[in-house]
């Protein structure tokens, strides 16, 4: 077939889940033709699919990738060295092994857990848009992040309760090391049970699940029975992971502040009564 007299040729590419169809249409001339050819499937990367939809993917820019690397690199280095140093100091010094420091160790362990799992994996997944850490890590990484937040919230709550009971009633003994250890184990146990549905919801899937002809692996929540179930679980977790601990912490420190203010007023009144008349006049005239 002769195409020498054609004035213009336009190629349109359409991507579908089964084939790539190329339409070549001739514009101008008397003998316009339409040719359709079936080509072999082409693997599409998710970044290309995002651009094809007209979405500006800022994570593909070199500046953003460098910034991500620097920020997360600093977080990893500071988190690992800072928390590791405090952990080593507590282990070496027996005098630091108090009940309150056990809760502090909980915070250190959760920070280290995030540094070793979430901090390295998150920027890689966000920038590359592919999961290369295997099926086991696909379940463990989200679980570790959720457990770290849960344990942090309730460890801070335990510290607030310890301070509250000791300040409100000074005659009462603070938490013992054994009790603090029991509370720590209980926090981790409840945290693990609460996050079982979250663990089971994640699964490693092929990219074709989202974008046709994409062989890139993804790690995502796909095992929920429905959106309502997922939202209900998320709301329940938020309630016990953030709302309830925040309410307890706020109440404890509000009562502590009120107690301190009341004690200061009483001490000032007692001090004022102990002054002689001349001392009061001197204090006023200063």
PDB file of N, CA and C in Angstrom, residues 134-173:
ATOM      1  N   UNK A 134       9.504  -8.396  50.264  1.00  0.00           N
ATOM      2  CA  UNK A 134       8.930  -9.704  50.503  1.00  0.00           C
ATOM      3  C   UNK A 134       7.585  -9.669  51.202  1.00  0.00           C
ATOM      4  N   UNK A 135       6.933 -10.828  51.201  1.00  0.00           N
ATOM      5  CA  UNK A 135       5.590 -10.940  51.768  1.00  0.00           C
ATOM      6  C   UNK A 135       5.590 -10.803  53.290  1.00  0.00           C
ATOM      7  N   UNK A 136       6.622 -11.354  53.950  1.00  0.00           N
ATOM      8  CA  UNK A 136       6.669 -11.285  55.413  1.00  0.00           C
ATOM      9  C   UNK A 136       6.789  -9.843  55.892  1.00  0.00           C
ATOM     10  N   UNK A 137       7.692  -9.080  55.296  1.00  0.00           N
ATOM     11  CA  UNK A 137       7.854  -7.674  55.679  1.00  0.00           C
ATOM     12  C   UNK A 137       6.625  -6.848  55.325  1.00  0.00           C
ATOM     13  N   UNK A 138       5.886  -7.277  54.313  1.00  0.00           N
ATOM     14  CA  UNK A 138       4.653  -6.574  53.955  1.00  0.00           C
ATOM     15  C   UNK A 138       3.662  -6.588  55.107  1.00  0.00           C
ATOM     16  N   UNK A 139       3.690  -7.643  55.896  1.00  0.00           N
ATOM     17  CA  UNK A 139       2.798  -7.725  57.051  1.00  0.00           C
ATOM     18  C   UNK A 139       3.442  -7.148  58.315  1.00  0.00           C
ATOM     19  N   UNK A 140       4.742  -7.389  58.475  1.00  0.00           N
ATOM     20  CA  UNK A 140       5.399  -6.986  59.719  1.00  0.00           C
ATOM     21  C   UNK A 140       5.654  -5.486  59.796  1.00  0.00           C
ATOM     22  N   UNK A 141       5.969  -4.844  58.674  1.00  0.00           N
ATOM     23  CA  UNK A 141       6.295  -3.419  58.709  1.00  0.00           C
ATOM     24  C   UNK A 141       5.104  -2.558  59.147  1.00  0.00           C
ATOM     25  N   UNK A 142       3.906  -2.717  58.547  1.00  0.00           N
ATOM     26  CA  UNK A 142       2.757  -1.952  59.059  1.00  0.00           C
ATOM     27  C   UNK A 142       2.408  -2.313  60.501  1.00  0.00           C
ATOM     28  N   UNK A 143       2.577  -3.599  60.852  1.00  0.00           N
ATOM     29  CA  UNK A 143       2.288  -4.019  62.225  1.00  0.00           C
ATOM     30  C   UNK A 143       3.235  -3.348  63.208  1.00  0.00           C
ATOM     31  N   UNK A 144       4.518  -3.296  62.890  1.00  0.00           N
ATOM     32  CA  UNK A 144       5.490  -2.675  63.790  1.00  0.00           C
ATOM     33  C   UNK A 144       5.217  -1.187  63.957  1.00  0.00           C
ATOM     34  N   UNK A 145       4.838  -0.517  62.874  1.00  0.00           N
ATOM     35  CA  UNK A 145       4.525   0.913  62.966  1.00  0.00           C
ATOM     36  C   UNK A 145       3.319   1.160  63.856  1.00  0.00           C
ATOM     37  N   UNK A 146       2.271   0.353  63.672  1.00  0.00           N
ATOM     38  CA  UNK A 146       1.061   0.522  64.478  1.00  0.00           C
ATOM     39  C   UNK A 146       1.331   0.187  65.945  1.00  0.00           C
ATOM     40  N   UNK A 147       2.085  -0.883  66.195  1.00  0.00           N
ATOM     41  CA  UNK A 147       2.417  -1.257  67.576  1.00  0.00           C
ATOM     42  C   UNK A 147       3.259  -0.182  68.249  1.00  0.00           C
ATOM     43  N   UNK A 148       4.170   0.419  67.503  1.00  0.00           N
ATOM     44  CA  UNK A 148       5.024   1.463  68.074  1.00  0.00           C
ATOM     45  C   UNK A 148       4.195   2.647  68.550  1.00  0.00           C
ATOM     46  N   UNK A 149       3.214   3.053  67.756  1.00  0.00           N
ATOM     47  CA  UNK A 149       2.355   4.178  68.148  1.00  0.00           C
ATOM     48  C   UNK A 149       1.508   3.802  69.358  1.00  0.00           C
ATOM     49  N   UNK A 150       0.955   2.594  69.350  1.00  0.00           N
ATOM     50  CA  UNK A 150       0.098   2.139  70.451  1.00  0.00           C
ATOM     51  C   UNK A 150       0.891   2.065  71.756  1.00  0.00           C
ATOM     52  N   UNK A 151       2.060   1.438  71.707  1.00  0.00           N
ATOM     53  CA  UNK A 151       2.883   1.285  72.915  1.00  0.00           C
ATOM     54  C   UNK A 151       3.369   2.641  73.417  1.00  0.00           C
ATOM     55  N   UNK A 152       3.717   3.540  72.505  1.00  0.00           N
ATOM     56  CA  UNK A 152       4.144   4.882  72.909  1.00  0.00           C
ATOM     57  C   UNK A 152       3.036   5.617  73.649  1.00  0.00           C
ATOM     58  N   UNK A 153       1.820   5.557  73.122  1.00  0.00           N
ATOM     59  CA  UNK A 153       0.687   6.251  73.747  1.00  0.00           C
ATOM     60  C   UNK A 153       0.441   5.754  75.165  1.00  0.00           C
ATOM     61  N   UNK A 154       0.429   4.432  75.335  1.00  0.00           N
ATOM     62  CA  UNK A 154       0.107   3.895  76.649  1.00  0.00           C
ATOM     63  C   UNK A 154       1.298   3.927  77.607  1.00  0.00           C
ATOM     64  N   UNK A 155       2.509   3.975  77.100  1.00  0.00           N
ATOM     65  CA  UNK A 155       3.668   4.174  77.983  1.00  0.00           C
ATOM     66  C   UNK A 155       3.656   5.583  78.560  1.00  0.00           C
ATOM     67  N   UNK A 156       3.331   6.569  77.719  1.00  0.00           N
ATOM     68  CA  UNK A 156       3.186   7.944  78.215  1.00  0.00           C
ATOM     69  C   UNK A 156       2.036   8.042  79.213  1.00  0.00           C
ATOM     70  N   UNK A 157       0.979   7.274  78.977  1.00  0.00           N
ATOM     71  CA  UNK A 157      -0.147   7.253  79.919  1.00  0.00           C
ATOM     72  C   UNK A 157       0.284   6.667  81.261  1.00  0.00           C
ATOM     73  N   UNK A 158       1.062   5.596  81.227  1.00  0.00           N
ATOM     74  CA  UNK A 158       1.547   4.982  82.472  1.00  0.00           C
ATOM     75  C   UNK A 158       2.446   5.940  83.245  1.00  0.00           C
ATOM     76  N   UNK A 159       3.303   6.686  82.549  1.00  0.00           N
ATOM     77  CA  UNK A 159       4.157   7.678  83.210  1.00  0.00           C
ATOM     78  C   UNK A 159       3.310   8.764  83.861  1.00  0.00           C
ATOM     79  N   UNK A 160       2.271   9.218  83.155  1.00  0.00           N
ATOM     80  CA  UNK A 160       1.383  10.250  83.708  1.00  0.00           C
ATOM     81  C   UNK A 160       0.648   9.741  84.943  1.00  0.00           C
ATOM     82  N   UNK A 161       0.179   8.496  84.915  1.00  0.00           N
ATOM     83  CA  UNK A 161      -0.521   7.927  86.072  1.00  0.00           C
ATOM     84  C   UNK A 161       0.419   7.772  87.263  1.00  0.00           C
ATOM     85  N   UNK A 162       1.653   7.375  87.005  1.00  0.00           N
ATOM     86  CA  UNK A 162       2.640   7.233  88.084  1.00  0.00           C
ATOM     87  C   UNK A 162       2.889   8.578  88.759  1.00  0.00           C
ATOM     88  N   UNK A 163       3.083   9.623  87.975  1.00  0.00           N
ATOM     89  CA  UNK A 163       3.287  10.964  88.536  1.00  0.00           C
ATOM     90  C   UNK A 163       2.037  11.442  89.268  1.00  0.00           C
ATOM     91  N   UNK A 164       0.883  11.178  88.682  1.00  0.00           N
ATOM     92  CA  UNK A 164      -0.382  11.634  89.267  1.00  0.00           C
ATOM     93  C   UNK A 164      -0.576  11.060  90.665  1.00  0.00           C
ATOM     94  N   UNK A 165      -0.427   9.750  90.798  1.00  0.00           N
ATOM     95  CA  UNK A 165      -0.663   9.114  92.095  1.00  0.00           C
ATOM     96  C   UNK A 165       0.383   9.521  93.123  1.00  0.00           C
ATOM     97  N   UNK A 166       1.608   9.754  92.687  1.00  0.00           N
ATOM     98  CA  UNK A 166       2.663  10.120  93.634  1.00  0.00           C
ATOM     99  C   UNK A 166       2.523  11.572  94.104  1.00  0.00           C
ATOM    100  N   UNK A 167       2.062  12.465  93.223  1.00  0.00           N
ATOM    101  CA  UNK A 167       1.945  13.887  93.586  1.00  0.00           C
ATOM    102  C   UNK A 167       0.640  14.163  94.317  1.00  0.00           C
ATOM    103  N   UNK A 168      -0.442  13.576  93.864  1.00  0.00           N
ATOM    104  CA  UNK A 168      -1.733  13.806  94.521  1.00  0.00           C
ATOM    105  C   UNK A 168      -1.719  13.239  95.933  1.00  0.00           C
ATOM    106  N   UNK A 169      -1.121  12.067  96.101  1.00  0.00           N
ATOM    107  CA  UNK A 169      -1.024  11.446  97.424  1.00  0.00           C
ATOM    108  C   UNK A 169       0.445  11.094  97.693  1.00  0.00           C
ATOM    109  N   UNK A 170       1.211  12.027  98.283  1.00  0.00           N
ATOM    110  CA  UNK A 170       2.651  11.794  98.498  1.00  0.00           C
ATOM    111  C   UNK A 170       2.949  10.609  99.407  1.00  0.00           C
ATOM    112  N   UNK A 171       1.979  10.208 100.233  1.00  0.00           N
ATOM    113  CA  UNK A 171       2.215   9.074 101.123  1.00  0.00           C
ATOM    114  C   UNK A 171       2.158   7.736 100.382  1.00  0.00           C
ATOM    115  N   UNK A 172       1.624   7.773  99.181  1.00  0.00           N
ATOM    116  CA  UNK A 172       1.502   6.542  98.400  1.00  0.00           C
ATOM    117  C   UNK A 172       2.811   6.262  97.663  1.00  0.00           C
ATOM    118  N   UNK A 173       3.225   5.015  97.679  1.00  0.00           N
ATOM    119  CA  UNK A 173       4.466   4.644  97.009  1.00  0.00           C
ATOM    120  C   UNK A 173       4.275   4.662  95.491  1.00  0.00           C
TER     121      UNK A 173
END
